[in-house]
Short mmCIF file of C-alpha atoms in Angstrom, two decimals:
data_model
loop_
_atom_site.label_atom_id
_atom_site.label_comp_id
_atom_site.label_asym_id
_atom_site.label_seq_id
_atom_site.Cartn_x
_atom_site.Cartn_y
_atom_site.Cartn_z
CA MET A 389 -11.97 2.91 23.67
CA LYS A 390 -8.24 3.69 23.67
CA TYR A 391 -6.16 6.36 21.97
CA TYR A 392 -2.82 5.11 20.62
CA ASP A 393 -0.23 7.86 20.91
CA ASP A 394 2.36 6.15 18.73
CA LEU A 395 2.43 3.75 15.79
CA ARG A 396 4.01 0.90 17.76
CA SER A 397 1.29 0.59 20.38
CA PHE A 398 -1.27 0.62 17.54
CA ILE A 399 0.53 -2.20 15.73
CA ASP A 400 0.72 -4.18 18.98
CA ALA A 401 -3.03 -3.79 19.45
CA LEU A 402 -3.72 -4.97 15.89
CA ASP A 403 -1.36 -7.88 16.45
CA ALA A 404 -3.23 -8.91 19.59
CA MET A 405 -6.46 -9.17 17.59
CA GLY A 406 -4.85 -11.15 14.78
CA ASP A 407 -4.72 -8.31 12.26
CA ILE A 408 -0.95 -8.15 11.63
CA MET A 409 0.87 -10.38 9.13
CA HIS A 410 4.55 -10.60 10.11
CA VAL A 411 6.71 -10.93 6.99
CA THR A 412 9.95 -12.24 8.45
CA ARG A 413 11.69 -13.41 5.29
CA GLU A 414 13.90 -10.89 3.48
CA VAL A 415 12.01 -8.96 0.80
CA ASP A 416 13.41 -6.99 -2.12
CA CYS A 417 12.76 -3.27 -1.65
CA ASP A 418 11.92 -2.62 -5.31
CA PHE A 419 8.41 -4.07 -5.58
CA GLU A 420 7.85 -6.91 -3.12
CA PRO A 421 6.59 -4.92 -0.10
CA SER A 422 4.19 -2.94 -2.30
CA ALA A 423 2.92 -5.99 -4.16
CA ILE A 424 2.35 -7.85 -0.90
CA THR A 425 0.54 -4.83 0.54
CA ARG A 426 -1.60 -4.46 -2.59
CA ARG A 427 -2.62 -8.12 -2.44
CA SER A 428 -3.40 -7.76 1.27
CA TYR A 429 -5.92 -5.03 0.35
CA GLU A 430 -7.55 -7.10 -2.35
CA ILE A 431 -8.01 -10.24 -0.24
CA GLN A 432 -8.57 -8.31 3.03
CA SER A 433 -5.73 -10.01 4.88
CA PRO A 434 -3.97 -8.79 8.04
CA ALA A 435 -1.76 -5.72 7.58
CA PRO A 436 1.79 -6.70 6.53
CA LEU A 437 4.74 -5.72 8.74
CA PHE A 438 8.07 -6.28 6.98
CA HIS A 439 11.00 -7.05 9.27
CA HIS A 440 13.86 -7.60 6.79
CA ILE A 441 14.28 -5.46 3.67
CA THR A 442 17.16 -5.93 1.24
CA GLY A 443 19.70 -3.14 1.17
CA VAL A 444 18.79 -1.29 4.35
CA GLU A 445 20.09 -1.35 7.88
CA SER A 446 18.95 -4.22 10.08
CA GLY A 447 16.00 -3.18 12.25
CA PHE A 448 14.45 -0.79 9.72
CA ARG A 449 10.90 -1.93 8.94
CA LEU A 450 7.97 -1.23 6.61
CA PHE A 451 4.28 -1.33 7.54
CA GLY A 452 1.59 -1.65 4.89
CA ALA A 453 -2.18 -1.09 4.81
CA PRO A 454 -2.36 0.87 8.10
CA ALA A 455 -5.99 2.00 7.75
CA SER A 456 -7.55 -0.36 5.25
CA LEU A 457 -10.33 -2.82 5.96
CA SER A 458 -9.55 -5.18 8.82
CA SER A 459 -9.13 -8.91 8.27
CA ARG A 460 -11.64 -9.31 11.10
CA SER A 461 -15.00 -9.65 9.36
CA ASP A 462 -16.81 -8.85 12.61
CA MET A 463 -15.18 -5.41 12.76
CA PRO A 464 -14.23 -4.37 9.21
CA TYR A 465 -13.40 -0.74 10.07
CA ALA A 466 -11.30 -1.59 13.14
CA ARG A 467 -8.05 -0.09 11.81
CA VAL A 468 -9.68 3.28 11.10
CA ALA A 469 -11.71 3.27 14.33
CA MET A 470 -8.74 2.35 16.53
CA SER A 471 -6.57 4.95 14.78
CA LEU A 472 -9.07 7.60 15.88
CA GLY A 473 -9.45 6.32 19.45
CA LEU A 474 -12.82 4.68 18.80
CA ALA A 475 -13.94 1.16 19.64
CA PRO A 476 -12.73 -1.40 17.07
CA GLU A 477 -16.28 -2.59 16.43
CA SER A 478 -17.43 0.93 15.42
CA THR A 479 -19.44 1.03 12.21
CA GLY A 480 -18.50 3.21 9.27
CA LEU A 481 -21.43 5.54 9.92
CA GLU A 482 -20.42 5.88 13.59
CA ILE A 483 -16.91 6.89 12.51
CA VAL A 484 -18.31 9.51 10.12
CA GLU A 485 -20.51 10.90 12.91
CA ALA A 486 -17.53 11.08 15.29
CA LEU A 487 -15.43 12.95 12.73
CA SER A 488 -18.25 15.41 12.09
CA ALA A 489 -19.04 15.91 15.79
CA ALA A 490 -15.39 16.74 16.59
CA ARG A 491 -15.61 19.69 14.17
CA HIS A 492 -17.98 21.44 16.61
CA LYS A 493 -15.92 20.90 19.76
CA PRO A 494 -13.14 23.18 21.05
CA GLY A 495 -9.73 22.17 19.81
CA ILE A 496 -7.04 21.01 22.22
CA PRO A 497 -3.70 22.59 21.18
CA PRO A 498 -0.52 20.47 21.19
CA VAL A 499 2.02 20.66 24.00
CA ARG A 500 5.76 20.90 23.40
CA VAL A 501 8.13 18.48 25.13
CA GLU A 502 11.91 18.60 25.42
CA SER A 503 14.06 16.89 22.82
CA ALA A 504 15.35 14.37 25.35
CA ALA A 505 11.76 13.15 25.85
CA ALA A 506 11.03 12.83 22.11
CA PRO A 507 11.59 9.33 20.66
CA CYS A 508 11.61 10.78 17.12
CA GLN A 509 14.99 12.39 17.83
CA GLN A 510 16.82 9.36 19.18
CA ASN A 511 18.98 9.45 16.03
CA ILE A 512 19.91 12.62 14.09
CA LEU A 513 21.40 12.75 10.59
CA ARG A 514 22.74 16.04 9.23
CA GLY A 515 24.39 17.20 6.03
CA GLU A 516 25.47 14.44 3.65
CA ASP A 517 24.53 11.80 6.23
CA ALA A 518 20.89 12.90 5.93
CA THR A 519 20.09 10.76 2.91
CA LEU A 520 16.90 8.95 1.95
CA ASP A 521 19.03 6.08 0.68
CA ARG A 522 19.28 4.80 4.25
CA PHE A 523 15.55 4.03 4.38
CA PRO A 524 13.36 1.35 2.77
CA ILE A 525 11.39 3.27 0.15
CA PRO A 526 9.86 0.87 -2.42
CA PHE A 527 8.28 1.48 -5.79
CA ALA A 528 4.53 1.52 -5.20
CA HIS A 529 3.64 0.33 -8.73
CA ASP A 530 5.82 -0.68 -11.65
CA LYS A 531 4.62 2.19 -13.89
CA ASP A 532 5.32 4.91 -11.30
CA GLY A 533 7.81 7.66 -12.02
CA GLY A 534 9.95 6.71 -9.01
CA ARG A 535 9.94 5.44 -5.46
CA TYR A 536 7.29 7.27 -3.44
CA ALA A 537 8.73 8.60 -0.20
CA ASN A 538 5.33 9.68 1.00
CA THR A 539 2.05 7.82 0.76
CA TRP A 540 0.94 7.80 4.43
CA GLY A 541 3.20 10.37 6.09
CA THR A 542 2.22 13.83 7.33
CA LEU A 543 3.61 16.98 5.72
CA ILE A 544 3.86 19.88 8.17
CA VAL A 545 4.12 23.45 6.86
CA LYS A 546 3.04 26.89 8.06
CA THR A 547 2.46 30.33 6.61
CA PRO A 548 5.32 32.84 6.72
CA ASP A 549 3.57 34.77 9.50
CA GLY A 550 3.17 31.57 11.52
CA LYS A 551 -0.59 31.97 11.97
CA TRP A 552 -1.62 28.81 10.09
CA VAL A 553 0.02 25.42 10.59
CA ASN A 554 -1.15 22.68 8.24
CA TRP A 555 -0.72 18.90 8.64
CA SER A 556 -1.64 17.04 5.46
CA ILE A 557 -0.92 14.05 3.24
CA ALA A 558 0.31 14.60 -0.31
CA ARG A 559 2.17 12.18 -2.52
CA VAL A 560 5.92 12.82 -2.63
CA MET A 561 8.33 11.02 -4.97
CA LYS A 562 11.99 10.34 -4.19
CA VAL A 563 14.36 11.86 -6.78
CA ASP A 564 17.61 10.87 -5.09
CA GLY A 565 19.01 10.68 -1.58
CA LYS A 566 18.81 14.46 -1.07
CA ARG A 567 15.74 15.45 -3.10
CA MET A 568 12.05 14.64 -3.36
CA VAL A 569 9.32 16.13 -5.52
CA GLY A 570 5.78 16.56 -4.22
CA LEU A 571 2.37 17.07 -5.80
CA ILE A 572 1.31 20.59 -4.71
CA VAL A 573 -2.28 21.31 -5.82
CA PRO A 574 -2.94 25.10 -5.68
CA SER A 575 -6.44 24.72 -4.22
CA GLN A 576 -5.34 22.41 -1.39
CA HIS A 577 -4.18 23.87 1.90
CA ILE A 578 -0.52 22.99 1.38
CA GLY A 579 -0.73 24.64 -2.04
CA GLN A 580 -2.20 27.82 -0.55
CA ILE A 581 0.59 27.99 2.04
CA TRP A 582 3.31 27.28 -0.53
CA ALA A 583 1.95 30.16 -2.65
CA GLU A 584 2.50 32.54 0.29
CA TRP A 585 6.17 31.55 0.48
CA VAL A 586 6.49 31.94 -3.30
CA LYS A 587 5.08 35.47 -2.98
CA ILE A 588 7.88 36.52 -0.62
CA GLY A 589 10.50 34.62 -2.63
CA GLU A 590 11.62 32.29 0.15
CA PRO A 591 11.72 28.46 0.15
CA MET A 592 9.08 26.92 2.41
CA PRO A 593 10.30 24.97 5.46
CA TYR A 594 8.69 21.53 5.70
CA ALA A 595 8.77 18.44 7.87
CA LEU A 596 7.73 15.07 6.43
CA VAL A 597 6.68 12.87 9.35
CA GLN A 598 6.55 9.11 8.89
CA GLY A 599 4.78 6.92 11.45
CA PRO A 600 3.28 9.40 13.93
CA ALA A 601 0.32 8.44 16.13
CA PRO A 602 -2.25 6.83 13.78
CA ALA A 603 -4.80 9.61 14.39
CA ILE A 604 -2.29 12.12 13.01
CA SER A 605 -1.96 10.19 9.75
CA CYS A 606 -5.73 9.83 9.50
CA VAL A 607 -6.60 13.46 10.18
CA SER A 608 -3.84 14.58 7.80
CA GLY A 609 -5.74 12.77 5.06
CA ILE A 610 -9.23 14.21 5.61
CA PRO A 611 -10.70 17.67 4.98
CA ILE A 612 -11.11 20.15 7.80
CA PRO A 613 -11.67 23.89 7.26
CA ALA A 614 -8.84 26.12 6.09
CA HIS A 615 -6.89 27.89 8.83
CA ALA A 616 -7.98 25.26 11.37
CA ASP A 617 -5.04 23.38 12.90
CA GLU A 618 -5.16 19.62 12.49
CA ALA A 619 -3.15 19.24 15.69
CA ASP A 620 -5.93 20.87 17.71
CA TYR A 621 -8.57 18.68 16.05
CA ILE A 622 -6.53 15.55 16.81
CA GLY A 623 -6.32 16.67 20.44
CA THR A 624 -10.11 16.82 20.49
CA LEU A 625 -10.38 13.26 19.15
CA ALA A 626 -7.75 12.04 21.62
CA GLY A 627 -9.11 13.97 24.58
CA ALA A 628 -5.56 15.15 25.31
CA PRO A 629 -2.97 17.37 23.61
CA VAL A 630 -0.62 15.91 21.00
CA GLU A 631 2.96 15.96 22.25
CA VAL A 632 5.26 17.79 19.85
CA VAL A 633 8.94 18.69 19.82
CA LYS A 634 10.79 21.47 18.01
CA ALA A 635 12.34 20.22 14.79
CA VAL A 636 16.13 20.11 14.77
CA SER A 637 16.87 22.44 11.84
CA ILE A 638 13.67 24.39 11.03
CA ASP A 639 11.04 26.41 12.88
CA LEU A 640 8.33 23.75 13.01
CA ASP A 641 6.99 21.49 15.76
CA VAL A 642 6.71 17.79 14.91
CA PRO A 643 4.96 14.87 16.68
CA ALA A 644 7.30 13.66 19.40
CA THR A 645 6.51 9.94 19.04
CA ALA A 646 6.92 9.79 15.25
CA GLU A 647 9.12 7.11 13.71
CA ILE A 648 10.98 9.30 11.20
CA VAL A 649 11.08 13.06 10.50
CA ILE A 650 12.58 14.53 7.33
CA GLU A 651 13.33 18.26 7.52
CA GLY A 652 14.17 20.72 4.76
CA HIS A 653 12.90 23.41 2.41
CA VAL A 654 10.65 23.40 -0.68
CA SER A 655 11.73 25.26 -3.82
CA ILE A 656 9.74 28.33 -4.90
CA THR A 657 9.33 27.07 -8.48
CA ARG A 658 7.91 23.93 -10.04
CA ASP A 659 11.33 22.71 -11.09
CA CYS A 660 11.11 18.91 -11.08
CA GLN A 661 8.93 16.28 -12.76
CA GLU A 662 6.61 14.27 -10.49
CA GLY A 663 4.71 11.14 -11.48
CA PRO A 664 3.15 9.14 -12.89
CA TYR A 665 1.58 7.37 -9.89
CA GLY A 666 -1.17 4.74 -9.56
CA GLU A 667 -3.94 6.64 -7.79
CA TYR A 668 -7.06 5.91 -5.74
CA GLY A 669 -9.32 5.66 -8.79
CA GLY A 670 -7.80 2.26 -9.42
CA TYR A 671 -5.72 2.86 -12.54
CA LEU A 672 -1.95 3.09 -13.11
CA GLY A 673 -0.78 6.61 -13.87
CA SER A 674 0.44 7.71 -17.29
CA GLY A 675 1.58 11.32 -17.00
CA SER A 676 3.84 13.60 -15.01
CA SER A 677 3.88 17.30 -14.17
CA ALA A 678 6.32 19.92 -12.95
CA GLN A 679 6.19 20.25 -9.16
CA PRO A 680 8.33 21.83 -6.41
CA THR A 681 11.46 20.12 -5.11
CA PHE A 682 11.66 19.08 -1.45
CA HIS A 683 15.31 19.39 -0.41
CA VAL A 684 16.39 16.99 2.36
CA GLU A 685 18.59 18.65 4.99
CA THR A 686 18.10 16.78 8.29
CA ILE A 687 16.58 13.41 9.20
CA THR A 688 15.73 12.22 12.70
CA TYR A 689 14.38 8.80 13.62
CA ARG A 690 13.59 6.34 16.40
CA ASP A 691 15.68 3.25 17.01
CA ASP A 692 14.53 0.47 14.63
CA PRO A 693 12.14 2.81 12.78
CA ILE A 694 8.94 1.76 11.02
CA TRP A 695 8.03 3.40 7.71
CA PRO A 696 4.27 3.12 6.93
CA MET A 697 2.91 3.05 3.40
CA SER A 698 -0.40 3.14 1.57
CA ILE A 699 -0.34 1.55 -1.88
CA THR A 700 -3.32 3.11 -3.63
CA GLY A 701 -5.24 1.38 -6.39
CA ARG A 702 -8.40 -0.65 -6.80
CA PRO A 703 -10.57 -1.03 -3.69
CA THR A 704 -10.02 -1.25 -0.86
CA ASP A 705 -7.16 0.82 0.59
CA GLU A 706 -6.82 3.85 2.86
CA SER A 707 -8.15 6.25 0.23
CA HIS A 708 -11.37 4.22 0.09
CA THR A 709 -11.79 3.89 3.86
CA LEU A 710 -10.35 6.77 5.83
CA TRP A 711 -10.35 9.42 3.11
CA ALA A 712 -13.87 8.50 2.00
CA MET A 713 -15.10 8.70 5.60
CA GLY A 714 -13.45 12.09 5.99
CA LEU A 715 -15.12 13.42 2.84
CA ALA A 716 -18.48 12.02 3.99
CA ALA A 717 -18.03 13.71 7.38
CA ASP A 718 -17.25 16.98 5.63
CA ALA A 719 -20.43 16.72 3.53
CA LEU A 720 -22.52 15.78 6.57
CA THR A 721 -21.19 18.75 8.53
CA TYR A 722 -21.94 21.33 5.83
CA LEU A 723 -25.42 19.98 5.06
CA ARG A 724 -26.43 20.01 8.71
CA GLU A 725 -25.02 23.51 9.12
CA ALA A 726 -27.33 24.46 6.22
CA GLU A 727 -30.20 23.14 8.38
CA LEU A 728 -30.95 20.19 6.12
CA PRO A 729 -32.15 17.19 8.19
CA VAL A 730 -29.64 14.68 6.81
CA LYS A 731 -29.54 11.36 8.63
CA ALA A 732 -26.19 10.12 7.30
CA ALA A 733 -23.57 10.52 4.58
CA TRP A 734 -21.55 7.66 3.16
CA ILE A 735 -19.12 6.96 0.32
CA PRO A 736 -19.05 3.22 -0.53
CA GLU A 737 -15.47 1.91 -0.60
CA ASP A 738 -15.97 0.21 -3.95
CA SER A 739 -16.89 3.52 -5.61
CA THR A 740 -13.27 4.71 -5.20
CA VAL A 741 -14.59 8.03 -3.88
CA HIS A 742 -16.57 8.73 -7.04
CA LEU A 743 -20.06 8.78 -5.50
CA LEU A 744 -21.59 10.07 -2.29
CA LEU A 745 -24.82 8.87 -0.67
CA ILE A 746 -26.87 11.42 1.29
CA VAL A 747 -29.37 9.55 3.46
CA MET A 748 -32.62 11.29 4.39
CA PRO A 749 -34.91 10.20 7.27
CA GLU A 750 -38.42 8.95 6.56
CA ASN A 751 -39.98 12.15 7.98
CA TRP A 752 -37.84 14.60 6.02
CA ARG A 753 -40.93 16.08 4.31
CA GLU A 754 -42.39 16.95 7.73
CA LEU A 755 -39.10 18.59 8.70
CA LEU A 756 -38.98 20.54 5.41
CA PRO A 757 -42.64 21.39 4.71
CA GLY A 758 -43.40 22.38 1.16
CA VAL A 759 -40.02 21.26 -0.18
CA SER A 760 -40.12 18.69 -3.02
CA SER A 761 -37.48 16.02 -3.46
CA GLU A 762 -36.30 17.83 -6.61
CA GLU A 763 -35.85 21.07 -4.65
CA LEU A 764 -34.05 19.20 -1.88
CA SER A 765 -31.63 17.65 -4.36
CA GLN A 766 -30.94 21.06 -5.89
CA ARG A 767 -30.26 22.54 -2.45
CA ILE A 768 -27.94 19.68 -1.50
CA GLY A 769 -25.91 20.25 -4.65
CA GLU A 770 -25.74 24.00 -4.04
CA VAL A 771 -24.33 23.41 -0.56
CA LEU A 772 -21.91 20.62 -1.40
CA PHE A 773 -20.39 21.81 -4.65
CA LYS A 774 -19.32 25.10 -3.07
CA THR A 775 -17.05 23.22 -0.64
CA SER A 776 -13.44 22.50 -1.55
CA ALA A 777 -13.54 18.81 -0.59
CA MET A 778 -16.37 18.04 -3.02
CA VAL A 779 -14.05 18.75 -5.95
CA PHE A 780 -13.34 15.02 -5.74
CA ILE A 781 -17.01 13.91 -5.89
CA PRO A 782 -18.74 13.98 -9.30
CA LYS A 783 -21.94 12.13 -8.37
CA VAL A 784 -24.27 12.47 -5.37
CA TYR A 785 -27.29 10.26 -4.68
CA VAL A 786 -30.03 11.41 -2.30
CA VAL A 787 -31.53 8.23 -0.85
CA ASP A 788 -34.09 7.02 1.69
CA ASP A 789 -33.05 5.43 4.99
CA ASP A 790 -34.76 2.08 4.35
CA PHE A 791 -31.52 0.23 3.55
CA ASP A 792 -27.96 -0.02 4.82
CA PRO A 793 -25.80 2.43 2.82
CA THR A 794 -22.64 0.64 3.98
CA ASN A 795 -23.80 -2.64 2.43
CA LEU A 796 -22.69 -2.60 -1.20
CA ARG A 797 -25.23 -5.23 -2.26
CA GLU A 798 -28.06 -3.07 -0.94
CA VAL A 799 -26.55 0.08 -2.49
CA VAL A 800 -26.46 -1.55 -5.93
CA TRP A 801 -30.07 -2.72 -5.50
CA VAL A 802 -31.32 0.73 -4.46
CA LEU A 803 -29.47 2.67 -7.16
CA SER A 804 -30.48 0.18 -9.83
CA THR A 805 -34.18 0.29 -8.96
CA ARG A 806 -34.62 3.93 -7.94
CA VAL A 807 -32.49 6.01 -10.31
CA HIS A 808 -34.66 7.21 -13.19
CA PRO A 809 -33.06 6.61 -16.61
CA VAL A 810 -33.32 10.24 -17.75
CA GLY A 811 -35.07 12.42 -15.16
CA ARG A 812 -35.03 13.34 -11.46
CA ARG A 813 -31.57 14.78 -11.25
CA ALA A 814 -30.05 18.19 -10.64
CA VAL A 815 -27.15 18.88 -12.99
CA PHE A 816 -24.56 21.48 -12.04
CA GLU A 817 -22.56 22.62 -15.08
CA ASP A 818 -19.10 24.20 -15.11
CA GLN A 819 -18.03 22.88 -11.71
CA ARG A 820 -14.37 22.77 -10.73
CA VAL A 821 -12.66 19.61 -11.99
CA ILE A 822 -9.21 18.23 -11.18
CA ARG A 823 -7.47 15.23 -12.70
CA LEU A 824 -7.80 12.81 -9.80
CA PRO A 825 -11.44 11.71 -10.44
CA GLN A 826 -11.37 9.35 -13.43
CA CYS A 827 -14.72 10.03 -15.12
CA TYR A 828 -14.11 13.21 -17.15
CA GLU A 829 -12.91 13.87 -20.70
CA GLU A 830 -9.48 15.32 -21.46
CA GLU A 831 -10.92 18.68 -22.56
CA GLU A 832 -12.68 18.99 -19.19
CA TYR A 833 -9.43 18.35 -17.33
CA VAL A 834 -7.67 20.96 -19.45
CA ALA A 835 -10.45 23.50 -18.86
CA GLY A 836 -10.71 22.60 -15.18
CA LYS A 837 -14.50 22.55 -15.50
CA GLY A 838 -17.13 19.86 -15.88
CA ALA A 839 -20.58 18.76 -14.80
CA LYS A 840 -21.61 17.30 -11.45
CA VAL A 841 -24.93 15.74 -10.66
CA VAL A 842 -27.26 15.05 -7.74
CA PHE A 843 -29.62 12.11 -8.36
CA ASP A 844 -33.00 12.23 -6.62
CA THR A 845 -33.92 8.64 -5.69
CA LEU A 846 -36.34 9.51 -2.88
CA GLN A 847 -39.58 7.53 -2.96
CA THR A 848 -42.90 9.39 -2.88
CA THR A 849 -44.38 6.35 -1.12
CA ARG A 850 -42.21 3.91 0.77
CA HIS A 851 -42.44 0.46 -0.78
CA LEU A 852 -42.11 -2.64 1.38
CA HIS A 853 -39.18 -4.87 0.51
CA ALA A 854 -39.71 -8.42 -0.69
CA SER A 855 -37.33 -9.60 2.02
CA PHE A 856 -37.28 -11.86 5.06
CA GLU A 857 -37.53 -8.83 7.32
CA GLN A 858 -40.47 -7.12 5.62
CA GLY A 859 -42.22 -9.89 3.69
CA TYR A 860 -43.54 -12.09 6.53
CA PRO A 861 -45.40 -11.73 9.84
CA GLN A 862 -43.18 -11.15 12.87
CA GLU A 863 -44.29 -14.36 14.61
CA VAL A 864 -43.38 -16.41 11.54
CA ARG A 865 -39.94 -14.80 11.36
CA GLN A 866 -39.30 -15.40 15.04
CA ARG A 867 -40.34 -19.07 14.81
CA ILE A 868 -37.98 -19.55 11.88
CA LEU A 869 -35.10 -17.85 13.72
CA ASP A 870 -35.73 -19.92 16.86
CA ASN A 871 -35.49 -23.11 14.82
CA TRP A 872 -32.78 -22.03 12.37
#
């Protein structure tokens, strides 16, 4: 296992294992990099690294699909695992367990280094020179409202009293060289912090960090409890503190090895239209909304900077790998804290984060004497739907551990044969609904309320599978394998 403390060493490691596609011809910055990245997701090719982009300074690069499925079929989750300092051959369930386990360990706070030792401040642009027009920011999809300046970068903000620092990912659209507009959801942590600045009538300082250490990007995109610092959690995963440096123009610390840092302030009103944007559910966007303006005041960057991007859409991209694993880890953590003997939690990539599998061990009835499967499903829903992260999950399936939940073929088989057509489900009415999940009606989005459901698929008696593994004597299977 190795922790990569900057994006470049991570890319080099992927390259060494054949998981980088070098695009050396010149590409048009409008749509080509995004379209190439989107196709790389859909055919599971190596991650594209673009070396020559029309209209930008020589040496500026783009990097697509940083945490999608690997092109290596023997280690499909290698990009996510390596980002987090885990072995490239780690399974999806092992990654979820690692993310959950780190929640119960002491955080390791970041350590500040001097500016001279911070690669992210090798070049400093101020005033009118600090313009986004210098950087390769493509359109993600042709129906989007603009070029998206943030799809895989980390937004850093803190409360006015300085007690809570939040590192997160939120989509941010370029308006012009000096302005961006970002989606600020009130219930999300960045929305809660922005509201505190609005209360005191002052614009919120922000830093938008492109290309930090891969673990920073990953943790910025997963749920951890409010008022917990992502930087400390990343230090736990890395086993060492994250090196940070004081931003040039605002009172925030930023990752020292980042590729690019954009500094400025966020308006106190929703004064600019953001969107539409093609989101993780797999559909092109069709609407926009008023959101706060991110004013660009200072930009710092490394020599020959690399701008990473995630082009969301149909499976499989970062929202279906890393984000889904983070949500599963969050669910696993809360259910175990509620003393429910859950064996695993998993969100299949192809579900686009619309369903969650809760896997129970074969002896769960012994561990919960007197509890029926219906009561267990009700309890699971009561725990999960109180958590903020589960606002994204409309459907939960409680399943046995007699199949591989990460194997989509087996998931389809189990859900098709074990979900009752009308019964054995716990329905939770009037749950909080936001627009990102695709399965609700317009009136539910307007009301902000809708139903969520937990399906009970647990077998009263375990049935043997009509399979090679369970349908024949062991000595017959072994003889066949020996002569295969």
